[in-house]
mmCIF file of C-alpha atoms in Angstrom:
data_model
loop_
_atom_site.group_PDB
_atom_site.id
_atom_site.type_symbol
_atom_site.label_atom_id
_atom_site.label_comp_id
_atom_site.label_asym_id
_atom_site.label_seq_id
_atom_site.Cartn_x
_atom_site.Cartn_y
_atom_site.Cartn_z
ATOM 1 C CA UNK I 325 -33.871 153.434 222.758
ATOM 2 C CA UNK I 326 -36.374 151.323 220.844
ATOM 3 C CA UNK I 327 -36.444 149.501 217.625
ATOM 4 C CA UNK I 328 -40.209 148.752 216.497
ATOM 5 C CA UNK I 329 -40.370 145.316 214.988
ATOM 6 C CA UNK I 330 -40.130 145.523 210.971
ATOM 7 C CA UNK I 331 -43.736 143.544 209.816
ATOM 8 C CA UNK I 332 -42.818 142.901 206.606
ATOM 9 C CA UNK I 333 -40.170 140.691 207.965
ATOM 10 C CA UNK I 334 -41.960 138.777 209.977
ATOM 11 C CA UNK I 335 -44.672 138.438 206.918
ATOM 12 C CA UNK I 336 -41.804 137.188 205.044
ATOM 13 C CA UNK I 337 -40.576 134.732 207.735
ATOM 14 C CA UNK I 338 -44.256 133.739 208.232
ATOM 15 C CA UNK I 339 -44.189 135.391 211.348
ATOM 16 C CA UNK I 340 -41.100 134.096 212.944
ATOM 17 C CA UNK I 341 -38.731 135.500 220.578
ATOM 18 C CA UNK I 342 -27.710 136.887 238.893
ATOM 19 C CA UNK I 343 -29.216 140.027 240.328
ATOM 20 C CA UNK I 344 -27.387 142.307 242.566
ATOM 21 C CA UNK I 345 -25.488 141.947 245.502
ATOM 22 C CA UNK I 346 -27.864 139.821 247.783
ATOM 23 C CA UNK I 347 -27.928 137.145 245.269
ATOM 24 C CA UNK I 348 -25.735 136.202 241.977
ATOM 25 C CA UNK I 349 -22.263 136.834 244.084
ATOM 26 C CA UNK I 350 -24.072 134.548 246.431
ATOM 27 C CA UNK I 351 -23.954 137.060 249.882
ATOM 28 C CA UNK I 352 -22.620 140.644 250.512
ATOM 29 C CA UNK I 353 -22.819 143.591 248.886
ATOM 30 C CA UNK I 354 -20.955 143.590 244.869
ATOM 31 C CA UNK I 355 -17.973 145.533 244.071
ATOM 32 C CA UNK I 356 -19.099 149.170 243.775
ATOM 33 C CA UNK I 357 -22.599 149.383 245.413
ATOM 34 C CA UNK I 358 -23.277 151.903 248.291
ATOM 35 C CA UNK I 359 -24.312 150.881 251.823
ATOM 36 C CA UNK I 360 -27.465 152.853 252.162
ATOM 37 C CA UNK I 361 -30.022 151.112 255.179
ATOM 38 C CA UNK I 362 -32.873 152.080 255.581
ATOM 39 C CA UNK I 363 -35.480 151.276 258.825
ATOM 40 C CA UNK I 364 -38.174 149.480 258.901
ATOM 41 C CA UNK I 365 -39.703 152.125 261.301
ATOM 42 C CA UNK I 366 -43.228 152.576 259.478
ATOM 43 C CA UNK I 367 -46.704 151.020 259.252
ATOM 44 C CA UNK I 368 -47.293 148.536 256.412
ATOM 45 C CA UNK I 369 -48.718 150.217 252.677
ATOM 46 C CA UNK I 370 -52.529 150.747 253.597
ATOM 47 C CA UNK I 371 -53.034 148.478 250.127
ATOM 48 C CA UNK I 372 -56.858 148.296 249.550
ATOM 49 C CA UNK I 373 -58.061 145.139 249.572
ATOM 50 C CA UNK I 374 -61.359 143.381 247.876
ATOM 51 C CA UNK I 375 -63.841 141.922 249.821
ATOM 52 C CA UNK I 376 -66.118 138.864 248.420
ATOM 53 C CA UNK I 377 -62.014 136.858 247.865
ATOM 54 C CA UNK I 378 -61.810 134.182 249.856
ATOM 55 C CA UNK I 379 -58.728 133.932 251.772
ATOM 56 C CA UNK I 380 -56.549 130.557 251.676
ATOM 57 C CA UNK I 381 -55.022 129.009 254.916
ATOM 58 C CA UNK I 382 -52.814 130.671 256.814
ATOM 59 C CA UNK I 383 -50.227 127.749 256.315
ATOM 60 C CA UNK I 384 -49.525 126.032 253.581
ATOM 61 C CA UNK I 385 -47.609 122.684 252.255
ATOM 62 C CA UNK I 386 -45.247 121.768 249.675
ATOM 63 C CA UNK I 387 -44.127 118.681 248.379
ATOM 64 C CA UNK I 388 -41.666 117.864 245.942
ATOM 65 C CA UNK I 389 -43.563 114.857 243.611
ATOM 66 C CA UNK I 390 -40.853 114.280 241.020
ATOM 67 C CA UNK I 391 -38.135 115.817 238.721
ATOM 68 C CA UNK I 392 -38.535 117.105 235.502
ATOM 69 C CA UNK I 393 -35.147 117.514 234.177
ATOM 70 C CA UNK I 394 -31.256 117.315 235.433
ATOM 71 C CA UNK I 395 -28.121 118.298 234.529
ATOM 72 C CA UNK I 396 -28.781 121.763 233.399
ATOM 73 C CA UNK I 397 -26.656 124.530 232.302
ATOM 74 C CA UNK I 398 -27.378 128.041 234.017
ATOM 75 C CA UNK I 399 -31.298 127.958 233.617
ATOM 76 C CA UNK I 400 -32.744 131.306 234.119
ATOM 77 C CA UNK I 401 -36.549 131.601 232.166
ATOM 78 C CA UNK I 402 -38.876 128.968 231.664
ATOM 79 C CA UNK I 403 -42.312 129.084 229.593
ATOM 80 C CA UNK I 404 -44.784 126.569 229.830
ATOM 81 C CA UNK I 405 -45.890 125.055 226.250
ATOM 82 C CA UNK I 406 -49.050 123.392 224.863
ATOM 83 C CA UNK I 407 -49.384 120.110 225.878
ATOM 84 C CA UNK I 408 -47.038 120.309 228.739
ATOM 85 C CA UNK I 409 -43.866 119.946 227.713
ATOM 86 C CA UNK I 410 -41.164 123.471 228.421
ATOM 87 C CA UNK I 411 -38.562 125.552 227.296
ATOM 88 C CA UNK I 412 -35.512 126.958 229.149
ATOM 89 C CA UNK I 413 -33.574 129.310 228.598
ATOM 90 C CA UNK I 414 -29.581 129.188 229.714
ATOM 91 C CA UNK I 415 -28.087 132.237 230.507
ATOM 92 C CA UNK I 416 -24.405 131.694 229.912
ATOM 93 C CA UNK I 417 -24.889 129.305 227.143
ATOM 94 C CA UNK I 418 -27.399 131.751 225.136
ATOM 95 C CA UNK I 419 -29.462 128.294 224.231
ATOM 96 C CA UNK I 420 -33.318 127.477 224.863
ATOM 97 C CA UNK I 421 -34.163 123.514 224.867
ATOM 98 C CA UNK I 422 -37.061 122.341 225.156
ATOM 99 C CA UNK I 423 -37.631 119.181 227.888
ATOM 100 C CA UNK I 424 -40.552 116.495 227.463
ATOM 101 C CA UNK I 425 -42.888 116.961 230.054
ATOM 102 C CA UNK I 426 -42.909 113.676 231.174
ATOM 103 C CA UNK I 427 -39.832 111.652 230.339
ATOM 104 C CA UNK I 428 -37.356 115.300 230.660
ATOM 105 C CA UNK I 429 -35.751 114.357 227.413
ATOM 106 C CA UNK I 430 -33.556 117.570 226.112
ATOM 107 C CA UNK I 431 -33.486 119.096 222.535
ATOM 108 C CA UNK I 432 -32.221 121.838 221.954
ATOM 109 C CA UNK I 433 -33.660 124.450 219.629
ATOM 110 C CA UNK I 434 -30.581 126.781 218.896
ATOM 111 C CA UNK I 435 -28.614 129.903 220.141
ATOM 112 C CA UNK I 436 -30.247 132.564 220.388
ATOM 113 C CA UNK I 437 -27.637 135.299 218.240
ATOM 114 C CA UNK I 438 -26.873 138.349 219.874
ATOM 115 C CA UNK I 439 -26.157 137.276 223.932
ATOM 116 C CA UNK I 440 -23.115 138.835 225.175
ATOM 117 C CA UNK I 441 -22.818 136.495 229.169
ATOM 118 C CA UNK I 442 -21.348 138.317 231.352
ATOM 119 C CA UNK I 443 -21.681 138.717 235.246
ATOM 120 C CA UNK I 444 -25.871 138.492 235.738
ATOM 121 C CA UNK I 445 -26.467 139.072 232.004
ATOM 122 C CA UNK I 446 -26.813 136.938 229.018
ATOM 123 C CA UNK I 447 -30.006 135.061 227.835
ATOM 124 C CA UNK I 448 -32.876 135.791 230.702
ATOM 125 C CA UNK I 449 -36.548 135.494 230.542
ATOM 126 C CA UNK I 450 -38.485 133.830 227.478
ATOM 127 C CA UNK I 451 -41.821 133.676 227.528
ATOM 128 C CA UNK I 452 -44.416 132.631 224.246
ATOM 129 C CA UNK I 453 -46.679 135.089 222.477
ATOM 130 C CA UNK I 454 -50.448 135.773 223.283
ATOM 131 C CA UNK I 455 -50.819 134.175 220.023
ATOM 132 C CA UNK I 456 -48.200 131.155 220.589
ATOM 133 C CA UNK I 457 -50.902 128.506 218.711
ATOM 134 C CA UNK I 458 -50.444 130.869 215.494
ATOM 135 C CA UNK I 459 -47.402 132.109 215.115
ATOM 136 C CA UNK I 460 -45.220 129.994 217.481
ATOM 137 C CA UNK I 461 -43.543 132.842 218.030
ATOM 138 C CA UNK I 462 -40.481 133.430 221.564
ATOM 139 C CA UNK I 463 -39.783 136.114 223.064
ATOM 140 C CA UNK I 464 -36.332 136.158 224.785
ATOM 141 C CA UNK I 465 -34.992 139.179 226.735
ATOM 142 C CA UNK I 466 -30.880 139.396 226.936
ATOM 143 C CA UNK I 467 -27.717 141.642 227.015
ATOM 144 C CA UNK I 468 -26.574 141.962 224.146
ATOM 145 C CA UNK I 469 -22.480 143.858 223.506
ATOM 146 C CA UNK I 470 -24.411 147.167 224.149
ATOM 147 C CA UNK I 471 -27.721 147.409 226.181
ATOM 148 C CA UNK I 472 -30.974 145.345 226.978
ATOM 149 C CA UNK I 473 -33.029 144.272 224.733
ATOM 150 C CA UNK I 474 -35.643 142.207 223.780
ATOM 151 C CA UNK I 475 -36.510 139.803 220.913
ATOM 152 C CA UNK I 476 -38.187 137.547 219.345
ATOM 153 C CA UNK I 477 -37.798 134.757 216.801
ATOM 154 C CA UNK I 478 -40.133 131.794 215.250
ATOM 155 C CA UNK I 479 -39.621 128.255 216.618
ATOM 156 C CA UNK I 480 -40.055 125.818 213.307
ATOM 157 C CA UNK I 481 -40.279 122.226 215.111
ATOM 158 C CA UNK I 482 -40.368 120.682 211.481
ATOM 159 C CA UNK I 483 -35.934 121.746 211.536
ATOM 160 C CA UNK I 484 -33.785 119.753 212.557
ATOM 161 C CA UNK I 485 -32.517 119.844 216.565
ATOM 162 C CA UNK I 486 -30.585 122.954 217.535
ATOM 163 C CA UNK I 487 -31.542 124.749 214.152
ATOM 164 C CA UNK I 488 -34.860 125.638 215.470
ATOM 165 C CA UNK I 489 -34.825 128.905 215.613
ATOM 166 C CA UNK I 490 -35.836 131.454 213.025
ATOM 167 C CA UNK I 491 -33.626 134.974 212.888
ATOM 168 C CA UNK I 492 -34.534 137.028 215.658
ATOM 169 C CA UNK I 493 -36.238 139.884 215.354
ATOM 170 C CA UNK I 494 -35.099 142.868 218.055
ATOM 171 C CA UNK I 495 -38.679 144.272 219.552
ATOM 172 C CA UNK I 496 -36.824 146.440 221.633
ATOM 173 C CA UNK I 497 -33.922 147.687 222.893
ATOM 174 C CA UNK I 498 -31.723 149.810 224.647
ATOM 175 C CA UNK I 499 -32.543 149.150 228.518
ATOM 176 C CA UNK I 500 -29.719 149.642 230.561
ATOM 177 C CA UNK I 501 -27.191 146.726 231.280
ATOM 178 C CA UNK I 502 -24.501 146.128 233.791
ATOM 179 C CA UNK I 503 -22.422 143.688 235.029
ATOM 180 C CA UNK I 504 -25.526 143.727 238.133
ATOM 181 C CA UNK I 505 -28.831 144.420 237.813
ATOM 182 C CA UNK I 506 -29.508 143.212 234.585
ATOM 183 C CA UNK I 507 -33.483 142.606 235.461
ATOM 184 C CA UNK I 508 -34.875 140.487 233.137
ATOM 185 C CA UNK I 509 -37.788 138.673 233.997
ATOM 186 C CA UNK I 510 -40.931 139.080 230.562
ATOM 187 C CA UNK I 511 -44.215 138.356 231.022
ATOM 188 C CA UNK I 512 -47.831 138.561 229.042
ATOM 189 C CA UNK I 513 -50.017 140.004 230.801
ATOM 190 C CA UNK I 514 -54.080 139.495 230.635
ATOM 191 C CA UNK I 515 -54.162 142.600 229.010
ATOM 192 C CA UNK I 516 -52.110 140.407 225.951
ATOM 193 C CA UNK I 517 -49.233 143.031 226.380
ATOM 194 C CA UNK I 518 -45.294 142.279 227.625
ATOM 195 C CA UNK I 519 -44.868 143.719 230.803
ATOM 196 C CA UNK I 520 -41.113 143.460 231.199
ATOM 197 C CA UNK I 521 -39.034 143.995 234.756
ATOM 198 C CA UNK I 522 -35.419 145.670 234.435
ATOM 199 C CA UNK I 523 -32.864 146.661 236.652
ATOM 200 C CA UNK I 524 -30.911 150.115 237.301
ATOM 201 C CA UNK I 525 -27.362 148.290 236.248
ATOM 202 C CA UNK I 526 -25.512 149.667 239.146
ATOM 203 C CA UNK I 527 -26.857 153.187 238.565
ATOM 204 C CA UNK I 528 -29.118 153.847 241.149
ATOM 205 C CA UNK I 529 -30.075 157.140 240.124
ATOM 206 C CA UNK I 530 -31.851 156.110 236.672
ATOM 207 C CA UNK I 531 -34.476 154.503 238.890
ATOM 208 C CA UNK I 532 -35.772 157.471 239.634
ATOM 209 C CA UNK I 533 -35.477 158.953 236.514
ATOM 210 C CA UNK I 534 -38.606 158.548 234.090
ATOM 211 C CA UNK I 535 -37.175 158.816 231.186
ATOM 212 C CA UNK I 536 -34.536 155.922 232.002
ATOM 213 C CA UNK I 537 -35.397 152.424 231.188
ATOM 214 C CA UNK I 538 -33.856 151.060 233.778
ATOM 215 C CA UNK I 539 -35.228 149.794 237.650
ATOM 216 C CA UNK I 540 -38.059 150.009 235.891
ATOM 217 C CA UNK I 541 -41.271 147.448 235.446
ATOM 218 C CA UNK I 542 -42.381 148.335 231.191
ATOM 219 C CA UNK I 543 -45.582 147.167 229.654
ATOM 220 C CA UNK I 544 -45.279 147.195 225.804
ATOM 221 C CA UNK I 545 -47.338 145.971 223.120
ATOM 222 C CA UNK I 546 -45.896 142.937 221.522
ATOM 223 C CA UNK I 547 -44.731 144.650 218.735
ATOM 224 C CA UNK I 548 -42.764 147.130 221.023
ATOM 225 C CA UNK I 549 -44.327 149.896 221.667
ATOM 226 C CA UNK I 550 -45.672 152.143 224.442
ATOM 227 C CA UNK I 551 -48.617 149.987 225.358
ATOM 228 C CA UNK I 552 -51.868 151.963 225.726
ATOM 229 C CA UNK I 553 -53.084 153.074 228.758
ATOM 230 C CA UNK I 554 -50.054 153.107 229.832
ATOM 231 C CA UNK I 555 -49.399 156.309 232.943
ATOM 232 C CA UNK I 556 -47.523 158.367 231.100
ATOM 233 C CA UNK I 557 -47.604 159.601 227.765
ATOM 234 C CA UNK I 558 -45.324 158.022 225.127
ATOM 235 C CA UNK I 559 -43.664 156.068 227.888
ATOM 236 C CA UNK I 560 -43.365 152.283 227.706
ATOM 237 C CA UNK I 561 -42.905 153.025 231.461
ATOM 238 C CA UNK I 562 -45.405 151.903 233.684
ATOM 239 C CA UNK I 563 -43.479 152.353 237.293
ATOM 240 C CA UNK I 564 -40.379 153.348 239.154
ATOM 241 C CA UNK I 565 -38.087 153.523 241.085
ATOM 242 C CA UNK I 566 -37.059 150.138 241.457
ATOM 243 C CA UNK I 567 -33.789 148.449 242.085
ATOM 244 C CA UNK I 568 -33.633 144.904 240.205
ATOM 245 C CA UNK I 569 -37.622 143.335 239.043
ATOM 246 C CA UNK I 570 -37.313 139.582 238.088
ATOM 247 C CA UNK I 571 -40.463 138.365 239.175
ATOM 248 C CA UNK I 572 -43.566 138.956 237.796
ATOM 249 C CA UNK I 573 -46.872 137.145 238.425
ATOM 250 C CA UNK I 574 -51.199 138.090 237.895
ATOM 251 C CA UNK I 575 -53.606 136.702 240.272
ATOM 252 C CA UNK I 576 -56.795 135.712 239.707
ATOM 253 C CA UNK I 577 -58.594 139.126 239.934
ATOM 254 C CA UNK I 578 -55.052 140.354 237.519
ATOM 255 C CA UNK I 579 -53.119 142.248 239.967
ATOM 256 C CA UNK I 580 -49.509 142.347 239.465
ATOM 257 C CA UNK I 581 -47.396 141.231 241.508
ATOM 258 C CA UNK I 582 -43.498 141.763 240.977
ATOM 259 C CA UNK I 583 -40.405 140.458 243.522
ATOM 260 C CA UNK I 584 -37.770 142.988 244.082
ATOM 261 C CA UNK I 585 -33.833 142.381 245.181
ATOM 262 C CA UNK I 586 -32.178 145.237 248.432
ATOM 263 C CA UNK I 587 -29.723 146.223 248.501
ATOM 264 C CA UNK I 588 -27.912 144.978 252.855
ATOM 265 C CA UNK I 589 -31.390 145.292 253.725
ATOM 266 C CA UNK I 590 -34.595 144.577 252.814
ATOM 267 C CA UNK I 591 -35.815 142.206 250.166
ATOM 268 C CA UNK I 592 -39.746 143.428 248.952
ATOM 269 C CA UNK I 593 -43.384 142.025 247.576
ATOM 270 C CA UNK I 594 -44.733 144.624 245.484
ATOM 271 C CA UNK I 595 -48.196 144.871 244.533
ATOM 272 C CA UNK I 596 -47.810 147.166 241.163
ATOM 273 C CA UNK I 597 -49.851 149.949 240.468
ATOM 274 C CA UNK I 598 -49.452 151.979 237.410
ATOM 275 C CA UNK I 599 -47.443 155.533 237.700
ATOM 276 C CA UNK I 600 -46.433 154.565 241.205
ATOM 277 C CA UNK I 601 -43.196 154.892 242.600
ATOM 278 C CA UNK I 602 -41.190 151.931 244.484
ATOM 279 C CA UNK I 603 -38.682 154.380 246.265
ATOM 280 C CA UNK I 604 -35.495 152.551 245.555
ATOM 281 C CA UNK I 605 -32.759 154.768 246.083
ATOM 282 C CA UNK I 606 -34.480 156.135 248.757
ATOM 283 C CA UNK I 607 -37.112 154.017 250.258
ATOM 284 C CA UNK I 608 -35.209 150.088 250.583
ATOM 285 C CA UNK I 609 -38.355 148.723 252.269
ATOM 286 C CA UNK I 610 -40.942 149.796 254.136
ATOM 287 C CA UNK I 611 -40.410 153.842 254.360
ATOM 288 C CA UNK I 612 -42.954 156.753 256.181
ATOM 289 C CA UNK I 613 -42.830 158.327 252.654
ATOM 290 C CA UNK I 614 -45.741 159.108 251.730
ATOM 291 C CA UNK I 615 -44.385 159.507 247.791
ATOM 292 C CA UNK I 616 -44.037 155.732 247.849
ATOM 293 C CA UNK I 617 -45.361 152.441 247.353
ATOM 294 C CA UNK I 618 -44.335 150.124 250.286
ATOM 295 C CA UNK I 619 -44.006 146.968 250.192
ATOM 296 C CA UNK I 620 -46.881 144.058 250.700
ATOM 297 C CA UNK I 621 -43.773 141.695 252.808
ATOM 298 C CA UNK I 622 -39.988 142.330 252.660
ATOM 299 C CA UNK I 623 -37.704 140.159 253.759
ATOM 300 C CA UNK I 624 -33.739 140.750 255.617
ATOM 301 C CA UNK I 625 -31.407 140.264 251.618
ATOM 302 C CA UNK I 626 -30.132 136.665 253.398
ATOM 303 C CA UNK I 627 -33.808 135.143 253.463
ATOM 304 C CA UNK I 628 -34.349 136.131 250.225
ATOM 305 C CA UNK I 629 -33.087 137.669 247.444
ATOM 306 C CA UNK I 630 -36.082 136.856 244.915
ATOM 307 C CA UNK I 631 -36.246 135.850 242.077
ATOM 308 C CA UNK I 632 -39.292 134.188 240.049
ATOM 309 C CA UNK I 633 -42.543 134.867 241.316
ATOM 310 C CA UNK I 634 -46.082 132.842 240.469
ATOM 311 C CA UNK I 635 -49.298 133.128 241.928
ATOM 312 C CA UNK I 636 -51.208 129.402 242.507
ATOM 313 C CA UNK I 637 -53.659 128.352 244.818
ATOM 314 C CA UNK I 638 -54.681 131.929 246.515
ATOM 315 C CA UNK I 639 -51.084 132.873 247.194
ATOM 316 C CA UNK I 640 -47.342 134.346 245.814
ATOM 317 C CA UNK I 641 -44.577 131.384 245.541
ATOM 318 C CA UNK I 642 -40.819 133.269 245.841
ATOM 319 C CA UNK I 643 -38.202 131.702 244.479
ATOM 320 C CA UNK I 644 -35.383 132.978 246.770
ATOM 321 C CA UNK I 645 -31.230 132.612 245.633
ATOM 322 C CA UNK I 646 -29.674 133.556 248.503
ATOM 323 C CA UNK I 647 -31.534 132.700 250.979
ATOM 324 C CA UNK I 648 -32.158 129.257 248.794
ATOM 325 C CA UNK I 649 -36.263 128.763 249.569
ATOM 326 C CA UNK I 650 -39.430 129.022 248.368
ATOM 327 C CA UNK I 651 -41.854 131.899 250.105
ATOM 328 C CA UNK I 652 -45.473 131.315 250.533
ATOM 329 C CA UNK I 653 -47.461 134.982 250.797
ATOM 330 C CA UNK I 654 -51.360 134.045 251.592
ATOM 331 C CA UNK I 655 -53.401 137.104 249.863
ATOM 332 C CA UNK I 656 -56.441 139.134 250.482
ATOM 333 C CA UNK I 657 -55.950 141.537 248.049
ATOM 334 C CA UNK I 658 -53.087 143.181 247.781
ATOM 335 C CA UNK I 659 -52.244 142.524 251.177
ATOM 336 C CA UNK I 660 -50.806 139.496 252.817
ATOM 337 C CA UNK I 661 -53.402 137.523 254.742
ATOM 338 C CA UNK I 662 -50.743 136.106 256.867
ATOM 339 C CA UNK I 663 -47.088 135.960 257.480
ATOM 340 C CA UNK I 664 -44.959 134.301 254.889
ATOM 341 C CA UNK I 665 -44.114 131.063 255.391
ATOM 342 C CA UNK I 666 -40.521 128.446 254.255
ATOM 343 C CA UNK I 667 -40.388 125.724 252.127
ATOM 344 C CA UNK I 668 -37.658 123.351 250.860
ATOM 345 C CA UNK I 669 -34.954 125.949 253.461
ATOM 346 C CA UNK I 670 -31.487 124.781 252.037
ATOM 347 C CA UNK I 671 -33.268 121.566 249.743
ATOM 348 C CA UNK I 672 -32.054 122.288 246.902
ATOM 349 C CA UNK I 673 -29.918 125.118 247.021
ATOM 350 C CA UNK I 674 -30.681 128.638 244.891
ATOM 351 C CA UNK I 675 -33.948 129.006 243.461
ATOM 352 C CA UNK I 676 -34.479 130.642 240.603
ATOM 353 C CA UNK I 677 -37.200 130.340 238.882
ATOM 354 C CA UNK I 678 -40.858 129.176 239.467
ATOM 355 C CA UNK I 679 -43.916 128.822 236.884
ATOM 356 C CA UNK I 680 -48.023 127.728 237.619
ATOM 357 C CA UNK I 681 -48.355 124.382 236.346
ATOM 358 C CA UNK I 682 -52.236 123.926 236.674
ATOM 359 C CA UNK I 683 -53.904 123.538 239.785
ATOM 360 C CA UNK I 684 -52.199 123.172 242.554
ATOM 361 C CA UNK I 685 -48.835 122.623 241.218
ATOM 362 C CA UNK I 686 -46.183 124.686 240.636
ATOM 363 C CA UNK I 687 -42.628 123.878 238.026
ATOM 364 C CA UNK I 688 -39.347 125.420 240.296
ATOM 365 C CA UNK I 689 -36.087 126.033 238.545
ATOM 366 C CA UNK I 690 -32.620 125.888 240.505
ATOM 367 C CA UNK I 691 -29.999 127.994 240.153
ATOM 368 C CA UNK I 692 -26.450 126.767 241.438
ATOM 369 C CA UNK I 693 -24.522 125.703 237.805
ATOM 370 C CA UNK I 694 -24.047 128.779 237.052
ATOM 371 C CA UNK I 695 -20.544 129.454 236.499
ATOM 372 C CA UNK I 696 -19.525 131.322 238.613
ATOM 373 C CA UNK I 697 -19.179 129.321 242.001
ATOM 374 C CA UNK I 698 -18.777 125.730 242.248
ATOM 375 C CA UNK I 699 -21.945 123.683 241.646
ATOM 376 C CA UNK I 700 -23.660 122.741 244.826
ATOM 377 C CA UNK I 701 -25.460 119.626 243.445
ATOM 378 C CA UNK I 702 -23.879 119.070 240.357
ATOM 379 C CA UNK I 703 -26.059 120.235 238.564
ATOM 380 C CA UNK I 704 -29.129 122.513 237.675
ATOM 381 C CA UNK I 705 -33.037 120.180 237.617
ATOM 382 C CA UNK I 706 -36.860 121.477 237.181
ATOM 383 C CA UNK I 707 -38.589 120.281 239.436
ATOM 384 C CA UNK I 708 -42.428 119.755 239.872
ATOM 385 C CA UNK I 709 -44.071 120.506 243.360
ATOM 386 C CA UNK I 710 -47.852 120.311 244.744
ATOM 387 C CA UNK I 711 -48.706 123.118 246.757
ATOM 388 C CA UNK I 712 -52.140 123.722 248.739
#
């Protein structure tokens, strides 16, 4: 299931890195999905709230200040570099490209070997090593011919363009793959551990199976081992009962939040607690079953189909694919402090990834040219937003 990184190889290399049903098929249920529904009859989760935190205003604002880059092919993951440039992964091309943060100039770093793009799979999330300043390592989650896995590669800026990625070192393997529900978001948390959002690959039974890596949030060391302090001894599983997790973010108090695709009824934003069960496939959205952790908020699948999320200005910002809008969820502790607001509805098509850009700014990545439909605007782009 897991493959531990070979540290000797790293030393020798000088320390050489769409979603289901309601999302990447453009609407409706994907072939093979059941027709489970769940009514919204329960009260909201009684999530704990911390006192002494400033509550953001009930109403916010979004302004697109500029288009950073255009003509991107199936962009998925985004990783800001020190200095203001950006790395973006192409799901279908299996490449990583550097974007100049000022001019938008694109420089190809190279292709990540071993990627097998198909359906919603391919080269998905990317993240910089927590010690990137010294090791220049990029982590990447991708779909191979047999599974979903995580590798790390050395980014050598001194090499010619297109040849700047070293050989991949596999740090974790064995995550179930499918035509749908491959998860794919990775992020290093405040604890410098690697968090991984996975999907159940269309096999709903995997989500409740704590021995499976599908339908989970995983927590790993940078070397790919189960992180110390995980809720299940010797296991990488951090939370379970998920359908397809593609958004991970931490607030100012280092609390983890995750977005999740529903099937026909409810998409979710969840506050993640270690060891908790988030209900799928027994519950979609809020449930009156006390054994399941209820979402902070839920949306119909045509309003959201969420992928990436970011925390900024006291709120979670959630990108919607089928919903074609950016959601703002103001927080007080781990509860919503006001009703969610939608911005940019239908203006830029499907929205895939949102990343903090410092202060009151965000980076936002569109997802219209994925090779399975006619491009909505002729290209995909990265936008800079000013928010409040």
